[in-house]
XYZ file of N, CA, C and O in Angstrom:
280
model
N -1.980 -5.885 23.438
C -0.848 -5.033 22.822
C -0.880 -4.911 21.369
O -1.010 -5.960 20.619
N -0.563 -3.750 21.056
C -0.712 -3.205 19.470
C 0.573 -3.347 18.879
O 1.539 -3.071 19.422
N 0.506 -4.107 17.926
C 1.655 -4.272 16.925
C 1.775 -3.137 15.809
O 0.940 -2.768 15.051
N 2.794 -2.319 16.174
C 2.933 -0.939 15.559
C 3.631 -1.190 14.033
O 3.392 -0.214 13.164
N 3.883 -2.452 13.736
C 4.390 -2.540 12.309
C 3.071 -2.890 11.660
O 3.267 -3.037 10.163
N 1.946 -3.094 11.729
C 1.117 -3.521 11.056
C -0.074 -2.146 10.799
O -0.013 -1.093 11.599
N -0.673 -2.227 9.480
C -1.413 -1.000 9.408
C -2.744 -1.408 10.116
O -3.268 -2.594 9.997
N -3.320 -0.352 10.832
C -4.697 -0.931 11.455
C -5.814 -1.122 10.463
O -5.952 -0.923 9.527
N -6.413 -1.957 11.119
C -7.573 -2.855 10.194
C -8.420 -1.784 9.586
O -9.097 -1.804 8.455
N -8.973 -0.849 10.415
C -9.714 0.363 10.141
C -9.107 1.244 8.855
O -9.908 1.302 7.934
N -7.852 1.183 8.860
C -7.209 2.022 7.734
C -7.221 1.280 6.349
O -7.574 1.829 5.574
N -7.226 -0.082 6.647
C -7.136 -0.987 5.412
C -8.797 -0.832 4.663
O -9.000 -0.785 3.599
N -9.722 -0.979 5.825
C -11.245 -0.846 5.325
C -11.405 0.384 4.695
O -12.027 0.571 3.475
N -10.856 1.444 5.056
C -11.296 2.731 4.513
C -10.319 2.894 3.125
O -11.001 3.510 2.218
N -9.154 2.216 3.053
C -8.717 2.460 1.947
C -8.971 1.379 0.714
O -9.145 2.004 -0.317
N -9.761 0.447 1.120
C -10.295 -0.407 0.061
C -11.602 0.230 -0.256
O -12.155 0.151 -1.324
N -12.002 1.120 0.318
C -13.460 1.939 0.149
C -12.929 3.222 -0.813
O -13.879 3.885 -1.190
N -11.716 3.542 -0.962
C -11.234 4.341 -1.805
C -11.144 5.978 -1.148
O -10.862 6.887 -1.625
N -10.879 5.826 0.241
C -10.778 7.023 0.911
C -9.065 7.508 0.635
O -8.325 6.973 1.192
N -9.041 8.480 0.084
C -7.656 9.191 -0.226
C -6.629 9.180 0.908
O -5.574 8.743 0.779
N -7.104 9.582 2.140
C -6.328 9.596 3.022
C -5.722 8.308 3.540
O -4.510 8.086 3.869
N -6.374 7.257 3.319
C -6.251 6.059 3.926
C -5.443 5.471 2.833
O -4.350 4.499 3.395
N -5.582 5.759 1.548
C -4.830 5.010 0.565
C -3.367 5.784 0.874
O -2.326 4.981 0.840
N -3.234 6.873 1.109
C -1.993 7.731 1.348
C -1.292 7.028 2.758
O 0.064 6.797 2.392
N -2.122 6.710 3.657
C -1.421 6.266 4.767
C -0.845 4.582 4.564
O 0.529 4.328 4.921
N -1.566 3.773 3.468
C -1.150 2.573 3.098
C 0.338 2.837 2.391
O 1.158 2.112 2.530
N 0.206 3.814 1.368
C 1.418 3.923 0.719
C 2.539 4.360 1.573
O 3.806 4.032 1.371
N 2.353 5.293 2.572
C 3.309 5.700 3.473
C 4.199 4.679 4.468
O 5.261 4.569 4.567
N 3.270 3.523 4.616
C 3.529 2.720 5.599
C 4.530 1.683 4.922
O 5.478 1.085 5.437
N 4.244 1.563 3.689
C 5.139 0.800 2.758
C 6.215 1.600 1.975
O 6.808 0.861 1.160
N 6.422 2.836 2.172
C 7.227 3.626 1.426
C 8.744 2.999 1.310
O 9.263 3.089 0.441
N 9.096 2.904 2.638
C 10.496 2.221 2.584
C 10.763 1.048 2.014
O 11.920 0.950 1.166
N 9.900 0.171 1.907
C 9.957 -1.098 1.176
C 9.762 -1.019 -0.418
O 10.621 -1.578 -1.164
N 9.194 0.063 -0.666
C 8.800 0.210 -2.181
C 10.154 0.875 -2.520
O 10.745 0.701 -3.454
N 10.526 1.694 -1.793
C 11.947 2.537 -2.243
C 12.991 1.348 -2.388
O 13.845 1.333 -3.376
N 13.145 0.277 -1.545
C 14.099 -0.559 -1.607
C 13.891 -1.476 -2.702
O 14.898 -1.797 -3.370
N 12.539 -1.661 -3.106
C 12.271 -2.558 -4.340
C 12.753 -1.821 -5.560
O 12.827 -2.613 -6.635
N 12.676 -0.675 -5.350
C 12.980 0.174 -6.745
C 14.174 0.628 -7.047
O 14.589 1.389 -7.859
N 15.389 0.261 -6.093
C 16.627 0.380 -6.141
C 17.403 -0.531 -7.503
O 16.933 -1.656 -7.376
N 17.862 0.247 -8.282
C 18.637 -0.683 -9.297
C 20.304 0.348 -9.374
O 20.217 1.767 -9.615
N 21.256 -0.634 -9.219
C 22.475 -0.027 -9.185
C 22.678 1.091 -8.196
O 23.529 2.033 -8.624
N 21.941 1.038 -7.037
C 22.217 2.048 -6.060
C 21.148 3.235 -5.945
O 21.383 4.239 -5.217
N 20.484 3.462 -7.165
C 19.660 4.632 -7.324
C 18.205 4.215 -7.431
O 18.001 3.112 -7.896
N 17.327 4.719 -6.887
C 15.936 4.574 -7.223
C 15.335 4.848 -8.499
O 15.652 6.014 -9.311
N 14.875 3.895 -9.043
C 14.233 3.939 -10.334
C 12.679 4.383 -10.403
O 11.983 3.625 -9.563
N 12.506 5.803 -10.559
C 11.271 6.499 -10.316
C 10.066 5.575 -10.907
O 8.910 5.418 -10.550
N 10.294 4.952 -12.097
C 9.417 4.461 -13.026
C 9.075 3.148 -12.238
O 7.666 2.819 -12.087
N 9.830 2.602 -11.815
C 9.582 0.945 -11.032
C 8.780 1.550 -9.648
O 7.828 0.758 -9.152
N 9.202 2.648 -9.026
C 8.645 2.834 -7.719
C 7.278 3.313 -7.997
O 6.238 2.936 -7.317
N 7.047 3.911 -9.076
C 5.511 4.471 -9.496
C 4.711 3.417 -9.764
O 3.443 3.109 -9.500
N 5.266 2.297 -10.638
C 4.597 1.091 -10.948
C 4.025 0.302 -9.674
O 3.137 -0.280 -9.669
N 5.260 0.080 -8.665
C 4.749 -0.503 -7.385
C 3.583 0.048 -6.602
O 2.523 -0.564 -6.380
N 3.718 1.508 -6.564
C 2.666 2.145 -6.005
C 1.372 2.057 -6.711
O 0.193 1.945 -6.146
N 1.530 2.252 -8.077
C 0.166 1.890 -8.875
C -0.603 0.633 -8.746
O -1.746 0.274 -8.375
N 0.526 -0.482 -8.524
C 0.006 -1.944 -8.293
C -0.737 -2.168 -6.839
O -1.547 -2.706 -6.964
N 0.011 -1.532 -6.049
C -0.465 -1.650 -4.537
C -1.845 -0.983 -4.563
O -2.896 -1.503 -3.829
N -2.130 0.371 -5.034
C -3.450 1.114 -5.078
C -4.645 0.206 -5.700
O -5.460 -0.177 -5.205
N -4.078 -0.643 -7.023
C -5.051 -1.438 -7.742
C -5.287 -2.661 -6.813
O -6.380 -3.038 -6.740
N -4.543 -3.199 -6.110
C -4.798 -4.183 -5.255
C -5.534 -3.962 -4.039
O -6.633 -4.604 -3.613
N -5.610 -2.714 -3.606
C -6.430 -2.297 -2.539
C -7.926 -2.356 -2.946
O -8.793 -2.584 -2.296
N -8.019 -1.548 -4.186
C -9.359 -1.677 -4.880
C -10.205 -3.156 -5.137
O -11.227 -2.798 -5.158
N -9.224 -3.895 -5.313
C -9.811 -5.112 -5.589
C -10.077 -6.374 -4.583
O -10.644 -7.063 -4.417
N -9.632 -6.011 -3.272
C -9.554 -6.505 -2.101
C -10.920 -6.588 -1.637
O -11.575 -5.813 -1.559
N -11.528 -7.739 -1.216
C -12.715 -7.676 -0.802
C -12.716 -8.626 0.763
O -11.943 -9.341 0.771
N -13.508 -8.210 1.583
C -13.591 -8.771 3.089
C -14.687 -9.888 3.145
O -14.500 -10.687 4.049
N -15.482 -10.060 2.188
C -16.425 -11.051 2.280
C -15.942 -12.517 1.776
O -16.899 -13.362 1.885
N -14.857 -12.450 1.230
C -14.514 -13.892 0.669
C -14.939 -14.209 -0.511
O -14.578 -15.082 -0.975
N -15.674 -13.450 -1.065
C -16.048 -13.529 -2.340
C -14.718 -12.997 -3.584
O -14.382 -12.005 -3.472
N -14.882 -13.813 -4.723
C -13.762 -13.293 -5.839
C -14.080 -12.087 -6.292
O -15.348 -11.608 -6.408
N -13.171 -11.361 -6.843
C -13.409 -10.110 -7.392
C -13.696 -10.144 -8.692
O -13.385 -11.018 -9.391
């Protein structure tokens, strides 16, 4: 049984390899959580939202599947 709440493994692999469509899928998957984390006084802080997205993308490019440190 497939868990629809998880990003498919293949998408994560493609995103860590820098495939733009896969990176966009990851950002879209987390968009609601990012938006919630960006709320300040009931309004989305665009700078905070952009910062979270930028940090998520950076983390994708640092992730390694072979267990070696980056």
